[in-house]
């Protein structure tokens, strides 16, 4: 018997246990182990039925993603077919996750039962492939093409109660051990004369128009991708083709995707984000302090969003603001945000009530003194923040995590306002805080490793992607993005227009162009930050076009005009001749040579400027590795995931070409394009940017 799959018996029931931590992926020996165990059960006359179950925290979470792209041989015997053709009933007993090849094997079983907390799904599209183990042929037969199409194209993890309703599961196991319940279920069906086999089912009645409708639905977001289209095609094939032929075509389409650039980039992103959350500055096993109660200081937009994030994760939170009106406005904003989700149908009324019950408004520091963590989210001015931290230092219990949501201010300066700087760190949420998944965990000079480990554990608890970074102006995400924000304006001085730049970035894969995003966020915020930085450092390059817009009262969507014009009540950006005229006038006055741009240059001017800055950030050790930068761009700036990340994407062009282009722009445009020394070294050694690290 294999190391990773065990066979045991409980009465007349054979139990096949997959034991390949951490998530029982179908790694080396697992498929073979399942087949051996199945054969043993079939051959054993004492065995009348079998159970397939996972050891540890999960059922099977799919094929081993690390094995892709390595020229794997297609298995001669497919486990899902062997399970299905077994003359003895096989029951899949699911806890944790049954994903991808895991669910496909369960669909090969004759029955499926699960604990209510289990989740099932076929998320292959999220790593640029499709369910290649019969999932696209069996699932439509079991639950109907429409429901199967939605699951396979979205890749979402379906909670067990919904999976029962859909017909994926036969039973939910409540209040009993899963293994025992599975054995009992197996004994109930072991005398069944005919075993239900998904592959033998007819495709249920359905509207043949669902495929075109799904193609229309994904057209915009999947415009540069292949996997979503292949997924739709496979389900369509299932509805018009005998099972075996459908399996053959599924396999062929799968093989077209396995080594695609899209699949490689999405696999990189899958592992990069997990690696990025393991910071080299926090040794593995560093204990994290328990957090059972949270507090937020400041009931503004960010404070409210952070409080909602805690409540969404089931963590009781007190939101504190000394100004009763601000507190009332903050609670009203939270209520309205939840109500909007209920109105959109994305949140249940009862869940809203439960979450609101976890958020308690308070007016004093004493009221939050017992919290395990406090997150300050007051006005972005260092003096104001130091006052808050002085008060927290006086009031908060010892051992509390003292965190600041500052997006750019010096964490050490804030921590110095306390007697316990080792308990102070940055916890930089991105707006809207209850939506954006990135959390920059900023380590101050005195921040302890235990506090960093605790904030990372809190990030995971809050369903955020917590990445540790150094303390510098703009930390890692905003600092690496800043040259992009400057370059996009400078392109206008040279002759481009906002709609052209946005068009190029949307074509590249962004859901929205940077100028439209600016209008959404409000141009006055950027203006205030720019003026603050220019006041502090007169060498900073002014951006007269951006300033003129704000000084003309064009603050963005909220004023009906910014880089674009907006109709009342409509969020559609309309190019505005007034803006084009303003740009032409200021560009003319600045005497900058006007010229044409193609999309490729626009994309590279913006993103290469950030690649260059990211190399500086890594060189200074503010980020330890490129995976941290890439993860931040994926979760902080909506970088198209199927391009892997900023540094990974730059590698698809080539480190030497990137360096070459930047060096040329340095000659042409001056100091702002001076290549980072690390970038030059990487280009000289031909080391990919995605392998950049601070010790290089
Ligand atoms: N292969 C290899 N490693 C995996 C893995 C997988 N499928 N799933 C998880 N891991 C590792 C992960 O890298 C991490 O390692 C550890 O397990 C814990 O994961 C034929 C072709 C299951 C929801 O896409 O979505 O089947 O970082 O930190 O947050 O049709 O992992 O500790 O070293 O993410 O609790 C389809 C991918 C494959 C599921 C758990 N399956 N996994 O989340 O823990 S394609 C998937 C997940 C396929 C068939 C096709 C999540 C999770 P390390 P974690 P988590």
XYZ file of C-alpha atoms and ligand atoms in Angstrom:
751
model
C 0.000 0.000 0.000
C 1.369 3.531 -0.791
C 2.614 5.976 1.859
C -0.007 8.512 0.915
C -3.127 6.358 0.594
C -4.238 3.856 3.237
C -6.796 1.064 3.044
C -8.608 -0.156 6.133
C -11.794 -2.014 6.886
C -14.745 -1.283 9.176
C -17.053 -4.256 8.972
C -18.071 -4.826 5.351
C -16.868 -1.347 4.365
C -13.419 -0.661 2.911
C -12.041 2.798 3.694
C -9.669 4.489 1.265
C -7.927 7.342 3.106
C -5.849 9.887 1.197
C -3.144 11.208 3.496
C -0.919 13.689 1.616
C -0.660 16.908 3.677
C -1.361 19.743 3.636
C -4.490 19.453 1.425
C -4.357 15.896 -0.032
C -3.561 17.171 -3.518
C -3.270 14.420 -6.146
C 0.509 14.464 -5.822
C 3.071 11.723 -6.515
C 1.650 8.297 -5.629
C -1.809 9.513 -4.673
C -3.629 8.437 -7.850
C -1.806 5.121 -7.895
C -2.579 4.681 -4.192
C -6.301 5.245 -4.763
C -6.325 2.752 -7.636
C -4.475 0.109 -5.590
C -6.798 0.569 -2.633
C -9.862 0.402 -4.871
C -8.620 -2.776 -6.518
C -7.987 -4.271 -3.092
C -11.516 -3.449 -1.967
C -13.052 -4.821 -5.122
C -11.048 -8.032 -4.808
C -11.841 -8.527 -1.122
C -15.049 -10.581 -0.842
C -15.604 -9.320 2.701
C -15.860 -5.789 1.363
C -19.349 -4.839 0.172
C -18.896 -1.104 -0.226
C -16.149 1.538 0.083
C -15.599 5.038 1.362
C -13.135 7.572 -0.092
C -12.072 10.098 2.557
C -9.253 12.536 3.227
C -7.036 12.557 6.323
C -6.220 15.813 8.114
C -8.003 19.062 7.307
C -9.470 18.306 3.894
C -10.799 15.936 1.234
C -8.767 16.162 -2.007
C -8.007 19.775 -3.058
C -7.264 18.797 -6.659
C -4.315 17.853 -8.803
C -0.886 18.856 -7.470
C -0.427 22.249 -9.111
C 3.338 21.971 -8.677
C 3.233 19.084 -11.166
C 1.877 21.091 -14.090
C 4.001 22.036 -17.035
C 6.483 19.287 -16.204
C 5.554 16.912 -19.069
C 3.393 14.599 -16.950
C 2.301 11.388 -18.718
C -1.503 11.005 -19.008
C -2.487 8.194 -16.607
C -3.569 4.969 -18.381
C -6.233 4.358 -15.741
C -8.179 7.374 -14.621
C -9.190 7.245 -10.934
C -12.573 8.887 -11.548
C -13.451 6.204 -14.126
C -12.128 3.370 -11.944
C -14.219 4.606 -9.005
C -17.320 4.895 -11.160
C -16.981 1.469 -12.779
C -16.428 -0.249 -9.418
C -19.023 -3.030 -9.008
C -19.204 -2.104 -5.325
C -20.650 1.257 -4.244
C -18.111 3.950 -3.364
C -19.127 6.853 -1.122
C -17.092 10.077 -1.139
C -16.958 11.522 2.390
C -16.076 15.202 2.143
C -14.747 17.662 4.707
C -12.663 20.797 4.101
C -12.293 21.107 0.333
C -13.214 18.875 -2.636
C -11.779 20.930 -5.483
C -10.747 20.228 -9.074
C -9.560 16.643 -9.415
C -10.820 16.115 -5.859
C -14.424 16.852 -6.802
C -13.952 15.014 -10.093
C -13.033 11.870 -8.176
C -16.025 12.415 -5.909
C -18.217 12.755 -9.025
C -16.770 9.390 -10.095
C -18.012 7.910 -6.814
C -21.601 6.671 -6.681
C -22.586 8.798 -3.672
C -21.245 11.976 -2.002
C -21.835 13.096 1.563
C -20.255 16.042 3.367
C -20.086 18.012 6.598
C -21.892 21.395 6.375
C -18.621 23.381 6.493
C -17.217 21.616 3.440
C -16.743 23.391 0.112
C -16.731 21.847 -3.353
C -15.792 23.303 -6.706
C -13.961 23.102 -10.023
C -11.667 26.171 -9.774
C -9.305 25.144 -12.592
C -10.188 28.265 -14.625
C -8.573 30.304 -11.814
C -5.239 28.724 -12.707
C -5.754 29.063 -16.458
C -6.880 25.509 -17.239
C -10.126 23.542 -17.179
C -11.396 20.514 -15.216
C -9.503 17.803 -17.076
C -10.653 14.801 -15.012
C -14.176 14.413 -16.385
C -15.637 17.305 -14.414
C -16.965 19.127 -17.485
C -18.747 15.949 -18.629
C -20.069 14.520 -15.356
C -21.160 17.718 -13.554
C -23.624 18.880 -16.278
C -25.160 15.402 -16.260
C -25.546 15.526 -12.464
C -26.776 19.091 -11.841
C -27.751 20.341 -15.306
C -25.665 22.350 -17.808
C -26.628 25.800 -16.518
C -25.547 25.254 -12.911
C -22.458 23.347 -14.064
C -21.509 26.133 -16.490
C -21.759 28.758 -13.744
C -19.600 26.693 -11.349
C -16.934 25.824 -13.924
C -16.620 29.311 -15.488
C -16.594 31.119 -12.111
C -14.397 28.525 -10.377
C -16.121 29.375 -7.115
C -16.066 27.194 -4.023
C -19.662 26.092 -3.335
C -20.690 25.653 0.328
C -21.986 22.145 1.120
C -25.583 23.177 1.883
C -25.836 24.755 -1.587
C -24.108 21.735 -3.152
C -26.803 19.543 -1.603
C -29.503 21.744 -3.131
C -27.761 21.597 -6.526
C -27.659 17.794 -6.396
C -23.892 17.387 -6.109
C -24.221 15.916 -2.623
C -26.591 13.188 -1.483
C -26.493 14.034 2.219
C -25.117 16.456 4.818
C -23.580 14.938 7.953
C -24.632 16.835 11.044
C -23.603 15.944 14.611
C -21.725 12.755 13.735
C -18.178 11.801 12.854
C -17.841 11.969 9.075
C -16.089 8.601 8.830
C -18.738 6.819 10.903
C -21.556 8.508 9.001
C -19.905 7.475 5.722
C -19.596 3.859 6.839
C -23.250 3.879 7.900
C -24.250 5.403 4.542
C -22.173 2.795 2.670
C -23.875 -0.014 4.567
C -27.261 1.489 3.636
C -26.453 1.320 -0.093
C -24.291 -1.786 -0.268
C -27.179 -3.891 -1.455
C -28.346 -1.419 -4.107
C -28.882 -3.480 -7.274
C -28.030 -0.571 -9.588
C -25.404 2.016 -8.768
C -25.949 5.620 -9.834
C -23.191 6.653 -12.266
C -23.045 10.304 -13.281
C -21.590 9.486 -16.712
C -24.648 7.379 -17.571
C -27.140 10.140 -16.840
C -28.857 12.026 -19.640
C -28.183 15.737 -19.873
C -31.243 17.385 -18.261
C -33.493 19.733 -20.262
C -31.830 23.135 -20.704
C -31.942 26.334 -22.746
C -29.323 25.932 -25.520
C -28.838 29.717 -25.399
C -26.968 29.508 -22.083
C -23.608 29.108 -23.797
C -23.858 32.251 -25.914
C -25.204 34.108 -22.875
C -22.192 33.006 -20.830
C -19.822 34.020 -23.645
C -21.376 37.481 -23.647
C -21.165 37.637 -19.846
C -17.432 36.874 -19.680
C -16.452 38.676 -22.912
C -15.128 41.802 -21.181
C -13.188 40.245 -18.282
C -11.915 37.245 -20.289
C -10.931 39.226 -23.399
C -7.233 38.262 -23.178
C -7.785 34.768 -21.803
C -8.371 31.264 -23.231
C -9.430 29.148 -20.235
C -12.927 30.618 -19.654
C -13.827 30.051 -23.344
C -12.532 26.472 -23.296
C -14.555 25.813 -20.138
C -17.745 26.989 -21.873
C -16.894 24.861 -24.927
C -16.431 21.733 -22.804
C -19.847 22.005 -21.146
C -21.383 22.690 -24.548
C -19.705 19.524 -25.841
C -21.148 17.555 -22.921
C -24.641 18.550 -24.059
C -24.229 17.228 -27.569
C -21.687 14.404 -27.361
C -21.539 10.894 -25.896
C -19.606 10.759 -22.602
C -16.450 9.017 -23.816
C -16.094 11.340 -26.823
C -16.732 14.298 -24.512
C -13.926 13.100 -22.242
C -11.583 12.841 -25.222
C -12.385 16.415 -26.316
C -12.113 17.696 -22.725
C -8.631 16.199 -22.517
C -7.588 17.770 -25.832
C -8.764 21.226 -24.760
C -7.082 20.736 -21.379
C -3.767 19.996 -23.051
C -4.077 23.161 -25.109
C -4.184 25.152 -21.884
C -1.784 23.366 -19.524
C 1.346 25.170 -20.752
C -0.273 28.391 -21.974
C 1.266 31.709 -20.876
C -1.995 32.410 -19.050
C -1.820 29.141 -17.077
C 1.861 29.628 -16.224
C 1.191 33.178 -15.022
C -1.782 32.109 -12.903
C 0.212 29.244 -11.369
C 2.959 31.729 -10.536
C 0.387 34.022 -8.890
C -1.063 31.073 -6.907
C 2.258 30.251 -5.271
C 3.590 33.851 -5.207
C 0.800 35.106 -2.970
C 1.356 32.218 -0.557
C 5.115 32.784 -0.550
C 4.661 36.547 -0.084
C 2.719 35.934 3.117
C 5.702 34.071 4.548
C 8.047 36.962 5.306
C 11.753 36.149 5.788
C 11.811 38.673 8.648
C 9.269 36.612 10.628
C 10.792 33.195 11.419
C 8.384 30.257 10.869
C 6.730 29.273 14.134
C 6.855 32.789 15.636
C 3.880 32.794 18.007
C 0.951 35.118 17.271
C -0.993 36.818 20.047
C -4.650 35.773 20.276
C -7.179 38.323 19.002
C -10.760 37.938 20.217
C -11.765 41.594 20.363
C -10.773 44.537 18.143
C -11.076 48.315 18.212
C -10.812 51.022 15.550
C -10.032 54.661 16.313
C -11.616 57.072 13.810
C -15.072 56.579 12.276
C -14.233 57.981 8.848
C -14.445 56.055 5.546
C -11.380 53.905 6.258
C -12.236 53.381 9.935
C -15.748 52.255 9.018
C -14.429 49.912 6.317
C -11.946 48.354 8.754
C -14.671 47.853 11.376
C -16.823 46.138 8.734
C -13.871 43.910 7.795
C -13.640 42.748 11.419
C -17.399 42.144 11.671
C -17.404 40.328 8.305
C -14.860 37.937 9.846
C -16.968 37.457 12.978
C -14.605 39.522 15.152
C -16.356 41.837 17.664
C -15.129 45.420 17.153
C -15.590 48.743 18.933
C -15.345 51.817 16.692
C -14.277 54.856 18.656
C -14.537 58.537 17.766
C -14.510 61.399 20.235
C -16.733 63.443 17.881
C -20.302 62.126 18.375
C -21.448 63.456 14.974
C -18.555 61.814 13.198
C -19.358 58.589 15.065
C -23.023 58.788 14.062
C -22.070 59.508 10.427
C -19.631 56.604 10.508
C -22.253 54.159 11.815
C -24.764 55.446 9.280
C -22.248 54.887 6.453
C -21.635 51.321 7.668
C -25.378 50.659 7.821
C -25.890 52.048 4.322
C -23.038 49.979 2.896
C -24.459 46.753 4.301
C -27.979 47.690 3.181
C -26.688 48.266 -0.355
C -25.221 44.748 -0.370
C -28.547 43.319 0.828
C -30.353 45.299 -1.888
C -27.914 43.882 -4.479
C -28.658 40.392 -3.159
C -25.001 39.775 -2.260
C -25.743 39.731 1.475
C -28.502 38.127 3.517
C -30.598 40.409 5.776
C -29.917 38.199 8.823
C -26.168 38.203 8.145
C -26.264 42.008 7.931
C -27.969 42.179 11.326
C -25.436 39.772 12.822
C -22.521 41.819 11.518
C -23.962 45.142 12.666
C -24.412 43.600 16.112
C -20.651 42.999 16.233
C -19.857 46.705 15.697
C -20.206 48.847 18.806
C -19.771 52.647 18.594
C -17.955 54.180 21.591
C -16.674 57.660 22.439
C -13.767 57.072 24.841
C -10.390 55.364 24.910
C -11.353 53.637 28.193
C -14.138 51.865 26.353
C -11.619 50.138 24.067
C -8.874 49.499 26.636
C -9.471 45.724 26.752
C -9.240 45.117 23.033
C -6.523 42.736 21.810
C -5.828 44.949 18.806
C -6.524 48.592 18.023
C -6.270 50.019 14.500
C -5.939 53.777 14.247
C -7.559 55.342 11.166
C -7.670 59.070 11.900
C -6.730 62.046 9.702
C -3.461 61.467 7.806
C -1.326 63.956 9.755
C 1.593 62.781 11.945
C 0.827 65.097 14.855
C -2.772 63.881 15.063
C -1.626 60.264 14.911
C 1.025 60.731 17.603
C -1.643 62.194 19.914
C -3.796 59.125 19.342
C -0.891 56.754 20.036
C 0.002 58.636 23.216
C -3.590 58.106 24.395
C -3.539 54.437 23.343
C -0.263 53.944 25.201
C -1.878 55.320 28.368
C -5.081 53.263 28.057
C -4.633 50.010 26.152
C -3.926 46.812 28.095
C -0.384 45.479 27.924
C 0.126 43.139 25.009
C -2.450 44.831 22.793
C -1.405 45.255 19.155
C -1.159 48.987 18.418
C -1.610 49.408 14.662
C -1.797 52.434 12.351
C -3.645 52.465 9.036
C -1.426 55.298 7.763
C -0.784 54.959 4.029
C 2.514 56.829 3.970
C 3.581 58.362 7.314
C 6.645 57.231 9.273
C 5.709 54.330 11.559
C 8.772 54.923 13.764
C 7.732 58.527 14.357
C 4.270 57.336 15.387
C 5.641 54.505 17.560
C 7.985 56.919 19.315
C 4.915 58.535 20.874
C 4.536 55.389 22.996
C 6.589 53.552 25.643
C 6.006 50.294 23.766
C 7.200 50.811 20.175
C 7.764 47.053 19.873
C 3.959 46.655 19.941
C 3.423 49.213 17.159
C 3.195 48.370 13.461
C 1.505 49.632 10.311
C -1.626 47.847 9.077
C -2.259 49.615 5.785
C -5.667 48.723 4.360
C -6.578 49.737 0.801
C -9.776 51.599 -0.009
C -12.521 50.393 0.261
C -11.109 48.535 3.258
C -13.949 45.989 3.444
C -13.400 45.053 -0.215
C -9.696 45.322 -1.108
C -7.779 42.195 -0.041
C -4.298 43.665 0.350
C -2.961 44.543 3.802
C 0.514 46.014 4.052
C 2.029 44.973 7.384
C 4.588 47.706 8.004
C 7.479 46.842 10.309
C 8.946 49.724 12.272
C 12.517 49.660 13.523
C 11.349 48.450 16.943
C 8.361 46.313 15.922
C 8.760 42.825 17.416
C 8.606 39.682 15.276
C 5.757 38.460 17.473
C 3.731 41.564 16.617
C 4.442 41.083 12.890
C 3.395 37.419 13.127
C 0.262 38.485 15.027
C -0.711 41.069 12.393
C -0.162 38.488 9.623
C -2.364 36.011 11.494
C -4.969 38.757 11.907
C -4.786 39.477 8.159
C -5.555 35.807 7.398
C -8.423 35.895 9.910
C -9.813 38.997 8.159
C -9.519 37.215 4.752
C -6.815 39.701 3.737
C -3.511 39.010 2.033
C -1.030 40.348 4.594
C 2.426 41.167 3.243
C 5.194 42.453 5.536
C 7.096 45.469 4.205
C 9.599 48.080 5.352
C 8.902 51.571 6.635
C 9.536 54.144 3.896
C 7.515 56.909 2.178
C 4.530 55.126 0.578
C 5.738 51.766 1.919
C 5.923 49.230 -0.963
C 2.611 49.325 -2.827
C 2.072 53.090 -3.138
C 5.785 53.790 -3.531
C 6.085 51.331 -6.432
C 2.922 52.800 -7.933
C 3.956 56.480 -7.593
C 6.130 56.643 -10.770
C 3.201 55.091 -12.701
C 0.915 57.893 -11.430
C 3.443 60.524 -12.506
C 4.214 58.962 -15.890
C 0.543 58.764 -16.856
C 0.280 62.569 -16.483
C 3.565 63.200 -18.306
C 2.238 61.188 -21.272
C -0.500 63.829 -21.557
C 2.123 66.590 -21.728
C 3.683 64.713 -24.664
C 0.452 64.402 -26.639
C -1.581 61.478 -25.318
C -5.154 61.855 -23.999
C -6.698 60.238 -20.887
C -9.044 58.043 -22.936
C -6.100 56.772 -25.023
C -4.061 55.830 -21.945
C -7.091 54.244 -20.288
C -7.911 52.374 -23.504
C -4.411 50.875 -23.608
C -4.521 49.805 -19.939
C -7.987 48.289 -20.268
C -6.859 46.378 -23.348
C -3.864 45.220 -21.331
C -6.317 43.701 -18.868
C -7.198 46.270 -16.209
C -10.906 46.432 -15.354
C -10.657 50.260 -15.517
C -8.053 52.760 -16.774
C -5.991 54.825 -14.307
C -7.636 58.146 -15.219
C -11.131 56.731 -14.699
C -9.930 55.246 -11.377
C -8.646 58.703 -10.399
C -12.050 60.220 -11.089
C -13.719 57.487 -9.005
C -11.439 58.046 -6.010
C -11.544 61.860 -6.308
C -8.708 63.955 -7.752
C -8.481 66.214 -4.691
C -6.934 63.391 -2.619
C -4.037 62.993 -5.076
C -3.720 66.793 -5.317
C -3.415 67.200 -1.521
C -0.791 64.450 -1.336
C 1.141 65.984 -4.221
C 1.124 69.450 -2.650
C 2.282 67.997 0.679
C 5.170 66.192 -1.018
C 6.102 69.190 -3.182
C 6.176 71.394 -0.061
C 8.479 68.885 1.655
C 10.702 68.389 -1.403
C 10.827 71.202 -4.010
C 12.784 68.941 -6.405
C 9.655 66.894 -7.017
C 8.467 67.334 -10.586
C 5.247 69.420 -10.692
C 2.279 68.090 -12.696
C 0.612 71.280 -13.970
C -2.057 69.469 -15.996
C -3.294 67.469 -13.000
C -3.171 70.556 -10.772
C -5.098 72.695 -13.266
C -7.940 70.203 -13.372
C -8.409 70.303 -9.591
C -7.949 74.052 -9.434
C -10.722 74.257 -12.058
C -12.980 72.384 -9.643
C -12.908 69.158 -11.669
C -12.532 66.720 -8.740
C -13.821 63.663 -10.561
C -17.081 61.695 -10.590
C -18.283 63.382 -7.390
C -18.306 66.784 -9.171
C -19.574 65.384 -12.476
C -16.236 66.252 -14.106
C -12.637 65.242 -13.727
C -10.489 63.695 -16.441
C -13.867 62.748 -17.956
C -17.350 64.240 -17.942
C -20.198 62.334 -16.232
C -23.984 62.532 -16.739
C -25.947 62.898 -13.465
C -26.493 59.465 -11.869
C -24.329 57.753 -14.514
C -20.807 56.452 -13.843
C -19.866 56.213 -17.546
C -16.774 58.336 -18.278
C -17.203 60.563 -21.357
C -14.094 62.101 -22.986
C -14.378 65.891 -22.533
C -13.096 68.327 -25.202
C -12.573 70.866 -22.406
C -9.988 68.541 -20.850
C -8.292 67.961 -24.204
C -8.110 71.725 -24.692
C -6.713 72.273 -21.192
C -4.075 69.580 -21.813
C -3.108 71.085 -25.191
C -2.818 74.553 -23.682
C -0.568 73.512 -20.782
C 1.479 71.142 -22.947
C 1.952 74.009 -25.408
C 3.047 76.335 -22.608
C 5.523 73.740 -21.303
C 7.072 73.473 -24.782
C 7.186 69.697 -24.605
C 7.500 68.063 -28.042
C 4.125 66.542 -29.013
C 4.025 63.046 -30.545
C 1.926 59.899 -31.208
C 1.899 56.903 -28.861
C 0.974 53.290 -29.499
C -0.582 51.147 -26.793
C 2.617 49.145 -26.229
C 4.638 52.257 -25.352
C 1.884 53.563 -23.077
C 1.738 50.271 -21.155
C 5.517 50.029 -20.894
C 6.057 53.647 -19.866
C 3.640 53.200 -16.984
C 4.585 49.722 -15.812
C 8.347 49.874 -16.425
C 8.521 52.974 -14.232
C 7.104 50.865 -11.418
C 9.326 47.872 -12.210
C 12.317 50.196 -11.867
C 11.061 51.584 -8.549
C 10.261 48.059 -7.326
C 13.907 47.135 -7.914
C 14.958 50.092 -5.736
C 12.492 49.001 -3.041
C 13.850 45.432 -3.046
C 17.438 46.675 -3.097
C 16.731 48.737 0.040
C 15.094 45.712 1.677
C 11.729 47.424 2.008
C 10.406 44.374 0.204
C 12.471 41.216 0.441
C 11.440 39.579 -2.853
C 9.648 40.217 -6.130
C 6.767 37.916 -5.065
C 5.836 40.509 -2.432
C 5.673 43.276 -5.033
C 3.677 41.091 -7.438
C 1.210 40.058 -4.735
C 0.692 43.706 -3.790
C -0.008 44.679 -7.407
C -2.472 41.811 -7.805
C -4.419 42.612 -4.620
C -3.803 46.358 -4.279
C -3.974 47.681 -7.817
C -6.099 45.128 -9.749
C -3.128 44.058 -11.905
C -4.550 41.454 -14.347
C -3.950 38.135 -12.579
C -3.477 36.182 -15.821
C -0.334 38.263 -16.364
C 1.115 36.922 -13.093
C 2.120 40.226 -11.517
C 4.225 43.326 -12.316
C 7.676 41.661 -12.152
C 6.490 38.351 -13.624
C 4.916 40.220 -16.567
C 8.096 42.242 -17.142
C 9.948 38.927 -17.452
C 7.673 37.974 -20.355
C 9.322 40.902 -22.155
C 12.751 40.036 -20.747
C 14.896 41.687 -18.076
C 17.481 42.848 -20.634
C 14.833 44.451 -22.886
C 13.225 46.127 -19.887
C 16.603 47.461 -18.752
C 17.449 48.544 -22.292
C 14.245 50.511 -22.704
C 14.603 52.182 -19.304
C 18.208 53.102 -20.018
C 17.098 54.660 -23.311
C 14.404 56.659 -21.568
C 17.010 57.738 -19.004
C 18.994 59.253 -21.859
C 15.873 60.896 -23.269
C 13.953 61.983 -20.196
C 16.608 62.322 -17.517
C 16.961 61.300 -13.867
C 13.470 60.011 -13.233
C 14.325 57.101 -15.525
C 17.730 56.335 -14.024
C 17.858 52.518 -13.933
C 17.934 50.998 -10.455
C 21.338 49.380 -9.755
C 19.606 46.078 -8.957
C 17.851 46.167 -12.342
C 21.181 46.708 -14.079
C 22.721 43.786 -12.186
C 19.773 41.515 -13.015
C 20.041 42.458 -16.690
C 23.791 41.836 -16.692
C 23.364 38.402 -15.127
C 20.165 37.634 -17.048
C 18.364 36.914 -13.771
C 14.580 37.088 -14.132
C 12.904 39.967 -12.316
C 10.565 37.573 -10.529
C 13.616 36.199 -8.725
C 14.762 39.625 -7.534
C 15.591 39.631 -3.829
C 17.103 42.156 -1.423
C 20.221 40.057 -0.799
C 21.175 40.224 -4.486
N -1.494 21.608 -5.423
C -0.342 21.839 -4.740
N -0.275 22.527 -3.541
C -1.430 22.966 -3.051
C -2.673 22.781 -3.719
C -2.676 22.053 -4.952
N -3.800 21.796 -5.622
N -3.643 23.372 -2.974
C -3.020 23.888 -1.891
N -1.707 23.660 -1.936
C -0.714 24.054 -0.926
C -0.489 25.568 -0.874
O 0.468 25.968 -1.795
C -0.009 25.746 0.559
O 1.332 25.360 0.603
C -0.803 24.709 1.318
O -1.239 23.736 0.349
C -2.015 25.255 2.011
O -2.771 25.969 1.058
C -7.372 17.303 -12.973
C -6.177 19.721 -13.311
C -7.436 24.279 -0.920
C -8.743 26.382 -0.749
O -7.095 24.973 -7.687
O -7.486 26.966 -3.532
O -7.363 19.561 -10.084
O 2.258 27.568 1.043
O -2.301 28.244 2.040
O -5.873 29.171 2.475
O -9.125 18.768 -13.281
O -5.113 26.056 -1.232
O 1.896 25.980 2.922
O 3.660 25.532 1.184
O -3.922 27.946 0.149
O -6.620 27.046 3.623
C -7.507 22.470 -8.674
C -6.013 25.140 -5.047
C -6.159 22.008 -9.131
C -7.216 24.361 -5.396
C -6.884 25.878 0.882
N -7.466 22.825 -7.268
N -5.909 25.338 -3.601
O -6.692 27.235 1.131
O -4.485 27.084 2.433
S -6.160 21.662 -10.858
C -7.248 24.086 -6.882
C -6.662 26.274 -2.980
C -6.998 20.172 -11.015
C -8.070 18.513 -12.461
C -7.262 19.747 -12.410
C -6.386 26.473 -1.516
C -7.374 25.718 -0.607
P 2.337 26.137 1.482
P -3.352 27.423 1.376
P -5.958 27.690 2.501
